[in-house]
XYZ file of C-alpha atoms in Angstrom:
774
model
C 163.936 137.267 209.235
C 162.915 136.625 212.864
C 166.592 136.236 213.839
C 167.427 139.575 212.232
C 164.624 141.310 214.084
C 165.731 139.765 217.385
C 169.317 140.904 216.789
C 168.151 144.409 215.939
C 166.074 144.729 219.124
C 168.917 143.312 221.252
C 171.388 145.805 219.816
C 168.890 148.633 220.255
C 168.221 147.716 223.870
C 171.912 147.587 224.738
C 172.575 150.933 223.124
C 169.636 152.497 224.930
C 170.907 151.424 228.344
C 174.538 152.305 227.732
C 174.335 155.839 229.241
C 172.891 154.421 232.473
C 175.118 151.477 233.322
C 174.828 149.898 236.766
C 178.237 151.118 237.880
C 177.383 154.675 236.954
C 173.985 154.515 238.635
C 175.506 153.105 241.835
C 177.541 156.274 242.241
C 174.276 157.848 243.419
C 173.438 155.001 245.823
C 173.605 155.070 249.622
C 172.726 151.866 251.513
C 172.897 152.041 255.319
C 172.811 148.842 257.356
C 171.407 150.305 260.573
C 173.067 148.790 263.603
C 175.574 146.917 261.418
C 179.216 146.516 262.367
C 180.961 146.287 258.987
C 180.598 147.141 255.314
C 179.696 144.401 252.862
C 178.364 143.704 249.367
C 175.126 141.742 249.238
C 174.033 138.958 246.888
C 172.668 141.363 244.233
C 175.721 143.609 244.198
C 174.615 146.451 246.472
C 177.302 147.907 248.743
C 176.164 148.405 252.355
C 177.828 150.581 254.991
C 177.223 150.861 258.718
C 175.559 153.755 260.509
C 178.061 153.638 263.372
C 178.832 157.355 263.025
C 175.433 158.151 264.483
C 175.780 159.500 268.020
C 172.381 158.335 269.210
C 170.538 155.100 269.757
C 171.546 151.533 270.517
C 172.010 148.535 268.260
C 170.381 145.123 268.501
C 170.777 141.801 266.724
C 167.673 139.910 265.644
C 166.884 136.579 264.030
C 163.780 136.136 261.900
C 162.740 132.894 260.216
C 163.235 132.809 256.434
C 165.176 136.106 256.462
C 168.818 135.511 255.620
C 169.899 138.905 254.279
C 172.672 140.389 256.386
C 171.169 143.890 256.486
C 168.156 142.480 258.352
C 170.192 140.852 261.116
C 170.674 144.149 262.960
C 168.782 147.356 263.682
C 169.176 150.631 265.570
C 166.601 151.693 268.161
C 166.048 154.913 270.077
C 164.462 155.965 273.390
C 160.701 156.512 273.473
C 161.050 160.123 274.617
C 160.080 163.584 273.384
C 163.096 163.973 271.101
C 163.632 163.143 267.443
C 166.538 161.086 266.127
C 167.767 161.912 262.644
C 169.948 160.573 259.876
C 171.507 163.129 257.505
C 172.206 161.916 253.955
C 174.293 163.807 251.413
C 172.487 164.638 248.171
C 172.973 166.840 245.108
C 170.655 169.830 245.042
C 168.105 169.936 242.177
C 168.393 166.157 241.702
C 165.587 163.615 242.154
C 165.977 160.671 244.491
C 164.169 157.607 245.736
C 164.333 157.347 249.522
C 163.560 153.981 251.116
C 163.380 153.043 254.801
C 162.636 149.552 256.125
C 161.630 148.316 259.554
C 161.867 144.694 260.767
C 160.935 144.478 264.450
C 161.991 140.901 265.208
C 161.045 141.445 268.887
C 164.447 143.081 269.424
C 163.444 144.369 272.870
C 162.012 140.981 273.929
C 158.848 142.761 275.050
C 156.507 141.766 272.219
C 155.150 145.323 272.312
C 154.619 146.268 268.700
C 156.102 149.741 268.157
C 154.256 152.659 266.642
C 156.116 155.869 265.784
C 156.494 158.618 263.176
C 159.008 159.043 260.380
C 159.608 162.473 258.875
C 161.688 163.906 256.064
C 162.995 167.200 257.359
C 159.969 169.038 258.710
C 157.485 166.951 256.704
C 155.648 164.044 258.290
C 156.290 161.101 255.985
C 154.512 158.147 257.572
C 153.410 156.530 260.816
C 155.026 153.130 261.237
C 152.656 150.624 262.839
C 154.193 147.202 263.444
C 151.589 144.432 263.363
C 153.851 141.407 262.818
C 157.315 140.992 264.308
C 158.515 138.993 261.289
C 157.286 141.195 258.416
C 159.306 144.054 256.922
C 157.514 147.409 256.757
C 158.777 149.454 253.797
C 158.288 153.158 253.010
C 159.434 154.850 249.797
C 159.467 158.520 248.829
C 160.421 160.302 245.594
C 161.712 163.842 246.082
C 163.611 166.673 244.472
C 166.576 167.659 246.659
C 166.478 171.346 247.594
C 169.747 171.424 249.565
C 172.928 169.407 250.029
C 171.467 167.096 252.693
C 168.194 165.359 253.464
C 167.237 164.392 257.013
C 165.209 161.328 257.970
C 163.950 161.499 261.555
C 162.209 159.078 263.930
C 160.041 160.444 266.747
C 156.743 160.388 268.639
C 156.660 156.761 269.737
C 153.250 155.932 271.207
C 154.037 152.273 271.845
C 157.406 150.547 272.004
C 160.612 152.189 270.813
C 161.363 153.803 267.436
C 163.760 151.697 265.367
C 165.048 151.322 261.807
C 166.600 148.438 259.879
C 167.854 149.999 256.631
C 167.958 153.411 254.994
C 168.549 153.659 251.233
C 168.975 156.503 248.766
C 168.810 156.024 244.986
C 169.597 158.824 242.555
C 167.487 159.256 239.403
C 168.760 160.631 236.105
C 167.177 163.023 233.664
C 163.509 163.921 234.027
C 162.372 160.661 235.607
C 159.443 161.396 237.947
C 159.441 165.068 237.063
C 156.265 166.800 238.191
C 155.267 170.389 237.820
C 154.660 170.565 241.562
C 157.767 168.961 243.005
C 158.649 172.195 244.803
C 155.541 171.795 246.957
C 154.966 168.035 247.007
C 156.773 164.756 247.463
C 155.572 161.515 245.886
C 154.896 158.838 248.490
C 155.027 155.437 246.821
C 151.859 153.414 247.404
C 152.020 150.656 244.749
C 154.547 149.533 242.128
C 153.354 146.259 240.556
C 154.852 143.877 237.999
C 151.960 142.074 236.263
C 152.509 138.641 234.764
C 155.485 138.014 237.060
C 157.020 134.569 236.769
C 157.547 134.180 240.541
C 156.764 135.805 243.888
C 160.165 137.521 243.949
C 160.220 141.274 243.341
C 162.300 142.780 240.542
C 164.927 145.313 241.581
C 168.631 146.061 241.035
C 170.423 145.120 238.809
C 167.394 144.494 236.555
C 166.182 147.960 237.521
C 169.271 150.220 237.378
C 167.572 152.648 239.808
C 166.788 149.840 242.291
C 163.057 150.419 242.377
C 161.274 147.414 243.859
C 158.537 146.025 241.579
C 156.250 143.748 243.572
C 155.072 140.540 241.917
C 151.373 140.172 241.170
C 151.759 136.545 242.273
C 152.184 137.486 245.952
C 149.198 136.445 248.029
C 148.274 138.813 250.820
C 145.161 140.429 252.225
C 143.485 143.045 250.016
C 146.248 142.928 247.413
C 145.166 142.323 243.809
C 142.034 140.379 244.632
C 138.774 140.041 242.647
C 140.734 138.894 239.597
C 138.571 138.366 236.503
C 138.109 134.873 235.117
C 140.213 134.264 232.034
C 143.187 136.323 233.285
C 146.364 134.728 231.956
C 150.077 135.519 232.147
C 152.223 135.968 229.050
C 155.925 136.730 228.557
C 158.569 137.264 225.879
C 162.339 137.206 225.544
C 162.332 139.949 222.918
C 163.994 143.166 224.211
C 161.574 146.017 224.903
C 162.261 149.662 224.038
C 162.011 151.276 227.513
C 164.407 154.222 227.461
C 161.790 156.945 227.862
C 159.603 158.539 230.520
C 160.005 156.656 233.844
C 162.161 153.945 232.207
C 160.610 150.817 233.781
C 163.016 147.856 233.710
C 162.961 145.682 230.625
C 162.378 142.554 232.693
C 159.138 144.027 234.026
C 157.955 144.939 230.542
C 158.662 141.444 229.201
C 155.760 140.012 231.216
C 152.068 140.917 231.265
C 148.570 139.713 231.994
C 145.867 139.500 229.340
C 142.105 139.248 229.733
C 141.236 136.370 227.440
C 137.513 136.782 228.100
C 137.605 140.515 227.414
C 138.416 142.123 230.760
C 141.009 142.526 233.512
C 139.747 143.407 236.993
C 141.590 143.965 240.279
C 141.051 145.373 243.744
C 143.738 146.527 246.199
C 144.135 148.768 249.246
C 146.224 151.932 248.875
C 148.053 152.970 252.047
C 147.391 156.528 253.283
C 144.603 157.107 250.781
C 142.096 158.627 249.971
C 144.125 161.331 248.366
C 145.400 162.797 245.140
C 147.525 160.470 243.099
C 150.176 160.403 240.419
C 149.257 157.166 238.642
C 150.619 155.569 235.468
C 150.168 152.273 233.639
C 152.939 150.666 231.607
C 152.045 148.898 228.355
C 154.044 147.101 225.676
C 152.532 144.845 223.042
C 154.444 141.583 223.507
C 152.159 139.306 221.512
C 152.423 138.933 217.732
C 148.990 139.918 216.464
C 147.810 138.794 213.043
C 146.922 141.452 210.439
C 143.232 140.970 211.098
C 143.621 141.084 214.909
C 143.513 144.154 217.150
C 143.792 145.004 220.851
C 141.785 148.007 221.982
C 140.419 148.592 225.461
C 139.316 151.170 228.024
C 140.134 151.803 231.684
C 137.091 151.811 233.922
C 137.160 153.337 237.424
C 133.993 153.418 239.564
C 132.501 156.902 239.664
C 134.829 158.284 236.962
C 132.930 157.942 233.707
C 135.131 160.458 231.899
C 138.127 158.164 232.050
C 136.306 155.419 230.159
C 136.054 157.605 227.060
C 139.746 157.107 226.286
C 140.651 154.093 224.136
C 144.039 152.389 224.437
C 145.606 150.810 221.339
C 149.088 149.861 222.528
C 150.720 149.124 219.196
C 149.337 152.286 217.648
C 150.062 154.528 220.647
C 153.595 153.148 221.135
C 154.357 153.316 217.384
C 155.017 149.618 217.173
C 155.353 146.368 219.068
C 157.854 145.815 221.905
C 157.847 149.514 222.710
C 156.876 151.252 225.939
C 153.623 153.193 226.068
C 153.010 154.990 229.381
C 149.694 156.807 229.747
C 149.011 158.282 233.126
C 146.977 160.580 235.308
C 148.331 163.316 237.534
C 145.088 164.806 238.786
C 143.365 161.684 239.999
C 141.582 161.321 243.326
C 141.753 157.721 244.482
C 140.051 155.961 247.411
C 141.640 153.722 250.020
C 140.072 150.680 248.363
C 140.816 150.887 244.640
C 138.868 148.760 242.166
C 139.687 149.065 238.476
C 138.930 147.318 235.223
C 140.304 147.196 231.694
C 137.609 146.161 229.220
C 137.987 145.518 225.487
C 136.035 147.571 222.983
C 133.377 145.984 220.822
C 135.559 146.132 217.711
C 138.604 144.541 219.375
C 139.484 140.917 218.731
C 141.881 140.650 221.668
C 141.322 141.309 225.345
C 143.210 144.002 227.350
C 146.882 143.692 228.308
C 148.737 145.156 231.318
C 152.488 145.025 232.036
C 152.924 147.196 235.126
C 151.379 149.939 237.238
C 152.654 152.591 239.600
C 150.630 154.725 242.039
C 152.151 157.504 244.173
C 150.376 159.843 246.570
C 151.082 163.574 246.661
C 152.548 164.441 250.054
C 152.572 168.153 250.765
C 155.914 169.470 251.965
C 156.234 171.432 255.178
C 158.892 174.078 254.702
C 159.587 174.063 258.425
C 160.925 176.866 260.560
C 161.958 180.118 258.860
C 164.863 180.154 261.319
C 166.718 177.230 259.714
C 169.333 179.406 257.989
C 170.071 181.454 261.102
C 170.291 178.496 263.469
C 172.462 176.626 260.965
C 174.965 179.451 261.284
C 175.041 178.867 265.038
C 175.575 175.126 264.556
C 178.467 175.684 262.162
C 180.414 177.435 264.930
C 180.276 174.370 267.166
C 179.884 171.543 264.633
C 181.790 168.986 266.743
C 179.593 169.383 269.837
C 176.994 166.693 270.551
C 174.157 169.191 270.933
C 174.583 170.231 267.289
C 174.070 166.699 265.968
C 170.326 166.274 266.493
C 169.573 166.993 262.838
C 166.425 167.789 260.905
C 164.348 170.919 261.319
C 164.942 172.767 264.618
C 161.215 172.757 265.423
C 159.441 169.985 263.500
C 158.182 167.396 264.043
C 159.488 168.050 267.554
C 162.028 170.693 268.590
C 165.655 170.077 269.376
C 166.340 169.407 273.038
C 167.873 172.863 273.577
C 165.287 175.007 271.782
C 161.615 175.793 272.186
C 159.429 176.844 269.291
C 156.150 178.610 268.653
C 153.069 176.624 267.683
C 152.741 178.142 264.194
C 152.584 175.912 261.116
C 156.017 177.315 260.288
C 157.275 177.739 263.843
C 159.779 180.274 265.066
C 162.472 179.530 267.623
C 161.400 181.301 270.812
C 163.931 179.952 273.312
C 167.563 178.865 273.208
C 168.989 177.084 276.249
C 172.751 176.542 275.946
C 173.769 177.050 279.560
C 177.026 175.343 280.500
C 177.837 174.007 277.020
C 181.487 175.163 276.983
C 180.793 177.761 274.294
C 183.779 179.920 273.386
C 184.406 183.004 271.284
C 181.884 185.743 270.577
C 178.139 185.203 270.647
C 177.330 183.935 267.123
C 175.886 186.845 265.168
C 173.225 184.551 263.693
C 171.502 184.418 267.080
C 170.535 188.054 266.634
C 168.677 187.057 263.429
C 166.201 184.901 265.355
C 163.460 187.522 265.273
C 160.991 185.453 267.317
C 163.387 184.838 270.194
C 161.851 185.314 273.653
C 164.399 183.656 275.962
C 168.179 183.399 275.579
C 170.186 181.276 278.017
C 173.945 181.416 277.379
C 175.122 181.521 280.994
C 177.934 179.410 282.417
C 180.110 179.312 279.302
C 183.423 180.876 278.226
C 182.043 183.428 275.797
C 184.152 186.510 275.174
C 183.953 189.792 273.308
C 181.200 192.361 273.512
C 177.476 191.835 273.928
C 175.888 192.153 270.463
C 172.966 194.301 269.362
C 169.700 192.414 269.865
C 167.508 195.203 268.471
C 166.011 192.887 265.844
C 164.759 190.487 268.524
C 161.852 192.643 269.653
C 160.167 189.815 271.584
C 163.139 189.132 273.871
C 161.988 188.991 277.483
C 164.741 187.110 279.279
C 168.493 187.256 278.653
C 170.968 185.166 280.674
C 174.607 186.002 279.910
C 176.021 185.620 283.417
C 179.194 183.723 284.333
C 181.042 184.265 281.060
C 184.001 186.481 280.071
C 182.270 189.301 278.212
C 184.135 192.598 277.951
C 183.226 196.120 276.898
C 180.194 198.134 277.923
C 176.630 197.144 278.605
C 174.976 198.207 275.332
C 172.415 201.040 275.318
C 170.503 199.065 272.669
C 169.303 196.597 275.316
C 167.067 199.338 276.691
C 165.316 199.514 273.310
C 163.962 195.979 273.605
C 160.290 196.664 274.335
C 159.550 193.304 275.952
C 162.690 192.891 278.066
C 161.855 191.908 281.650
C 164.971 190.128 282.949
C 168.652 190.744 282.196
C 171.449 188.800 283.902
C 175.041 189.795 283.122
C 176.726 189.216 286.496
C 180.227 187.777 286.856
C 181.691 188.954 283.564
C 184.360 191.564 282.789
C 182.089 194.383 281.652
C 183.093 197.973 282.291
C 181.729 201.503 282.149
C 178.385 202.750 283.376
C 175.066 200.958 283.358
C 172.966 202.754 280.693
C 170.431 205.069 282.387
C 167.648 203.795 280.119
C 168.155 200.306 281.513
C 167.905 201.625 285.073
C 164.679 203.444 284.272
C 162.955 200.338 282.868
C 160.700 198.057 284.895
C 163.393 195.415 284.713
C 164.963 192.659 286.805
C 168.679 193.382 286.378
C 171.754 191.748 287.895
C 175.148 193.141 286.931
C 177.076 192.260 290.093
C 180.530 190.729 289.808
C 181.647 193.160 287.064
C 184.115 195.184 289.131
C 184.516 197.885 286.493
C 180.789 198.280 285.727
C 179.099 200.950 287.848
C 175.697 202.423 288.278
C 175.474 206.129 287.449
C 174.744 208.580 290.285
C 171.443 210.335 291.070
C 169.379 207.858 289.086
C 165.887 207.098 290.237
C 164.775 203.748 288.920
C 162.043 201.201 289.240
C 164.337 198.232 288.762
C 164.783 195.305 291.082
C 168.371 194.199 291.690
C 168.589 190.524 292.492
C 171.203 190.105 295.197
C 170.753 186.393 295.763
C 168.388 183.649 294.811
C 167.514 182.948 298.450
C 166.499 186.578 299.107
C 164.518 186.706 295.869
C 162.688 183.511 296.679
C 161.861 184.760 300.185
C 160.432 188.032 298.868
C 158.414 186.145 296.282
C 156.995 183.806 298.913
C 156.201 186.675 301.274
C 154.406 188.579 298.524
C 152.326 185.517 297.767
C 151.218 185.057 301.373
C 150.383 188.761 301.756
C 148.403 188.715 298.527
C 146.378 185.766 299.705
C 145.654 187.407 303.085
C 144.563 190.656 301.435
C 142.316 188.831 299.021
C 140.868 186.628 301.719
C 140.084 189.447 304.141
C 139.335 192.268 301.696
C 136.781 192.559 298.930
C 137.574 189.011 297.656
C 138.684 190.195 294.205
C 140.310 187.451 292.213
C 142.974 188.161 289.656
C 145.163 185.253 288.600
C 148.055 187.592 287.879
C 148.508 188.135 291.618
C 149.037 184.445 292.363
C 152.277 182.598 292.366
C 150.644 179.356 293.479
C 147.599 178.688 291.293
C 144.894 176.341 292.588
C 141.827 176.405 290.321
C 139.159 174.092 291.645
C 136.638 172.005 289.792
C 133.041 173.181 289.547
C 130.326 170.501 289.394
C 128.012 170.664 286.405
C 125.090 171.588 288.658
C 126.698 174.873 289.753
C 125.185 177.818 287.919
C 126.325 180.767 290.005
C 128.491 183.436 288.392
C 130.017 184.391 291.748
C 133.813 184.406 291.268
C 134.180 183.035 294.785
C 132.747 179.771 293.512
C 135.250 179.571 290.666
C 138.493 180.217 292.547
C 139.720 180.126 296.127
C 142.703 181.543 297.941
C 144.598 179.223 300.234
C 147.234 179.871 302.829
C 150.645 178.294 302.398
C 149.926 176.018 305.379
C 146.709 174.801 303.739
C 148.529 174.091 300.482
C 151.361 172.263 302.242
C 148.835 170.181 304.146
C 146.796 169.346 301.051
C 149.863 168.336 299.034
C 151.667 166.662 301.952
C 154.509 169.160 301.513
C 154.428 168.931 297.719
C 155.036 165.212 297.803
C 153.402 163.941 294.575
C 154.386 165.585 291.311
C 151.835 164.883 288.569
C 153.076 167.068 285.719
C 154.713 170.238 284.541
C 154.135 172.952 281.971
C 156.266 175.611 280.415
C 155.723 177.829 283.445
C 155.541 175.624 286.521
C 155.413 172.217 288.213
C 152.069 170.625 289.140
C 151.547 168.735 292.410
C 148.642 166.539 293.533
C 146.646 167.554 296.565
C 143.527 166.651 298.506
C 141.555 169.099 300.640
C 140.123 168.198 304.035
C 136.640 167.770 302.569
C 138.040 165.216 300.094
C 138.130 167.389 296.973
C 141.113 166.621 294.730
C 143.167 169.581 293.562
C 146.257 170.260 291.470
C 148.739 172.891 292.651
C 151.059 174.577 290.166
C 154.160 176.372 291.467
C 155.619 179.091 289.226
C 159.151 178.665 287.948
C 161.078 181.885 288.448
C 162.570 181.730 284.937
C 159.255 181.646 283.080
C 159.225 184.296 280.372
C 155.474 184.145 279.883
C 154.917 185.731 283.271
C 152.211 185.434 285.823
C 149.226 185.875 283.514
C 150.267 183.118 281.152
C 151.195 180.969 284.125
C 147.687 181.270 285.446
C 146.100 180.564 282.087
C 148.193 177.433 281.756
C 147.288 176.465 285.300
C 143.566 176.693 284.580
C 143.940 174.519 281.471
C 146.437 172.020 283.039
C 144.184 170.977 286.384
C 141.453 169.842 284.627
C 143.853 167.821 282.455
C 145.962 166.666 285.411
C 142.997 165.480 287.457
C 141.341 163.935 284.462
C 144.555 162.058 283.817
C 144.427 160.723 287.364
C 140.884 159.537 286.834
C 141.765 157.970 283.488
C 144.635 156.115 285.096
C 142.205 154.645 287.586
C 139.727 153.689 284.709
C 142.176 152.919 280.979
C 143.918 149.278 282.003
C 141.385 147.341 279.889
C 141.087 150.157 277.332
C 144.861 150.530 277.274
C 145.169 146.826 276.512
C 142.808 147.181 273.557
C 144.693 150.197 272.170
C 148.174 148.747 272.525
C 147.071 145.481 270.928
C 145.725 147.388 267.922
C 142.068 146.520 268.592
C 140.617 150.011 268.880
C 137.209 148.790 267.792
C 136.971 146.954 271.078
C 136.472 150.280 272.891
C 134.282 152.074 270.334
C 130.621 152.482 271.264
C 128.709 149.965 269.096
C 125.870 152.496 268.787
C 128.091 154.423 266.364
C 127.736 151.610 263.835
C 130.025 152.423 260.933
C 129.482 156.168 261.100
C 133.016 157.044 262.099
C 136.499 157.167 260.600
C 138.973 154.674 262.066
C 141.917 157.060 261.585
C 140.279 159.784 263.689
C 139.463 157.237 266.404
C 143.111 156.182 266.498
C 144.229 159.799 266.842
C 141.999 160.356 269.875
C 142.807 156.990 271.459
C 146.557 157.423 271.091
C 146.506 160.944 272.501
C 144.346 159.776 275.417
C 146.899 157.059 276.100
C 149.676 159.651 276.159
C 147.675 161.853 278.556
C 147.843 159.178 281.257
C 151.554 158.449 281.089
C 153.076 158.061 284.531
C 155.735 160.726 283.965
C 154.789 164.304 283.276
C 157.378 164.847 280.553
C 155.799 162.031 278.553
C 152.341 163.634 278.539
C 151.325 166.059 275.762
C 150.658 169.744 276.289
C 147.142 171.160 276.076
C 147.991 172.667 272.679
C 149.027 169.234 271.370
C 145.796 167.685 272.659
C 143.679 170.421 271.080
C 145.507 170.075 267.767
C 144.933 166.308 267.748
C 141.237 166.796 268.456
C 140.982 169.367 265.672
C 142.751 167.005 263.269
C 140.379 164.187 264.227
C 137.372 166.406 263.614
C 138.725 167.357 260.197
C 139.184 163.686 259.324
C 135.646 162.914 260.443
C 134.266 165.742 258.308
C 136.129 164.476 255.260
C 134.957 160.922 255.952
C 131.366 162.108 256.296
C 131.642 163.849 252.937
C 132.931 160.629 251.414
C 130.113 158.621 252.997
C 127.581 161.008 251.480
C 128.849 160.173 248.019
C 130.614 163.441 247.302
C 134.141 162.059 247.655
C 135.499 162.759 244.195
C 134.228 166.300 243.736
C 134.907 167.371 247.317
C 138.483 166.109 247.421
C 139.233 167.537 243.969
C 137.926 170.971 244.968
C 139.783 170.832 248.262
C 143.012 169.822 246.546
C 142.777 172.545 243.924
C 141.913 175.259 246.390
C 144.724 174.309 248.759
C 147.336 174.073 246.040
C 146.049 176.918 243.896
C 147.696 175.312 240.927
C 144.756 174.196 238.838
C 145.074 170.986 236.927
C 147.972 168.773 237.890
C 148.816 167.681 234.367
C 152.557 167.477 233.997
C 152.607 170.076 231.272
C 154.267 167.800 228.727
C 151.808 167.677 225.815
C 152.854 164.184 224.908
C 152.985 162.890 228.460
C 149.842 162.238 230.452
C 146.091 162.027 230.273
C 144.189 164.825 231.960
C 140.763 164.111 233.370
C 138.753 166.348 231.113
C 135.499 166.045 229.200
C 137.270 166.963 225.997
C 139.628 163.965 226.094
C 138.698 161.167 223.732
C 141.971 159.263 223.544
C 145.169 159.016 225.639
C 148.348 160.435 224.237
C 151.751 158.767 224.374
C 154.386 159.983 226.832
């Protein structure tokens, strides 16, 4: 009889897995050996390919003790600059995937400086990689629904060391595995996937799991991982096949082992990366012990502070409709802390203690849709797909913009500047450029563009257009005069013809159309335009105007308007100054005084979007920062001055910090931030917010200006840190569960996060008395 049952279950298991054979599943696999030199098949049958088609980065070979896998002998690393470096992986739209990236430092740069950098998926920040041990692999996994034909994985924002990557893997799921009702707005970031009752420390993955999920063994010993284990916890296993072809389809090998609480309870504690947050959490049960007719196994899940959950009673054999069958209750609206403690306790009428086969916890990661200009800019890229500047990948603006664009600071930023001067562009101007409705600056000069100048009427914010030194033909369009913000137009040295539109000549506009021998200015036109004859003449006039302005201001009524300054020198006011006299807030200097103070602009200490900043010291010893306006700044003099006032204080403070941060810098780079935190704070602070401030402070004192953040970046980081502190304070006051639930619901506006399958998951609700099978 037992032999017949075993045969039946074996046959059933084989038939259940037949539609998802390993060879079929592997058709949806991508395994990149980053920095590798050749393709190979590893010891478990996975096929690895190199990433040598990537145009960026350098490769390194490493050697780590006890790591023999070929894919971890090499890596690819990238410069620690302001750019992002992206991989583009082909996917099938409307299909779910597991994305996995791994990072093994191995001291590849021989600097022993542990790197810290960001990883993003498209425009969405995925994780911050913090290396704390050169010989340990950091792994990140993400479950997502593909919304297009490619997915981009980008590395950026290194605060210490260089960004690098060891492997990048993509695994395609079938059917409704990991379906959630909110997958259009959220990814699932994998936090824990645990095989309980494991027979060794080795994880279970492909080919035992046909989707190559990695199930960590509960036997692994590491800090804050499955500690506080209850006395009487024992491992059990079976060779009988388990019915698993439903729901998330955990591998049979995982379900053939379990832990049981022989004294009536199972207890564990573990840390969940990136929590607190809202979780998708499931437990996997299968009754793998033969219970006698008079024996039963019934138990409850107990979570601290969540009494409602304990009302539900689990009876595996009853819920799964038999032994050796998967039962998968779960929660999809569950707020979990960073430190998770949980318990399974048997009911008073149960003769057997609780049983647990596996557990999986994923955090909801809200998607950032990125720039609304993706479609338009993609059309531009498609025209020049073989050029290097089109290969940067990812979102054009997030997490950092491409090297040839600038973007607004909105949460869904617009492209405001395109700089493609001298890029050997040919043909007509791509029509998609005219769809970039937020465009402020357009630099297409020095190319081989032909055809007519298109209609930019839709780009109402355009202020600066550079089309000079190309091969444009036709007339200068009247529509250019309809751009309300246009301040500078350069079309010289083309093959334009006809008459300059009178409306252009009547605008307050800097216009250069020289070098177009068949383009003429109409007669008897009175205009207010300024024709730029040469850069030297323009610079001289600009300098002369500056000096005259300063003299008038100095000798006249001493009225101070920043818009009249080309060189901006705001000075610091000591805290004891209370006067409202504008003369105490700003001063006008002669060019000779500025040259003397800066030693002829010798020491450059930074730059902004509108000018370069130089260090200076007045005769009385006061330190100053001098910003010189760039003549191509679209923001104009007013914005230049605003930026100048914000950037002195920052520039001089950076100088002071550089004289004070070696010891503090050492603490930060070694990961010991608590060494520089005021002990008077006690434990009334959030470590994550402290890291944000410390890291940004470290960036503010970089030696090179292009490595330092802008004032808007600094302000955003401070605001983020304050938000974190507020949330942490709420948690410390004991309101963590209700506050985070309300915040989550209000931000998502989607109510309960139950999956919507009546037979699928538990909802946290007073009315629930018993979990339902999925």
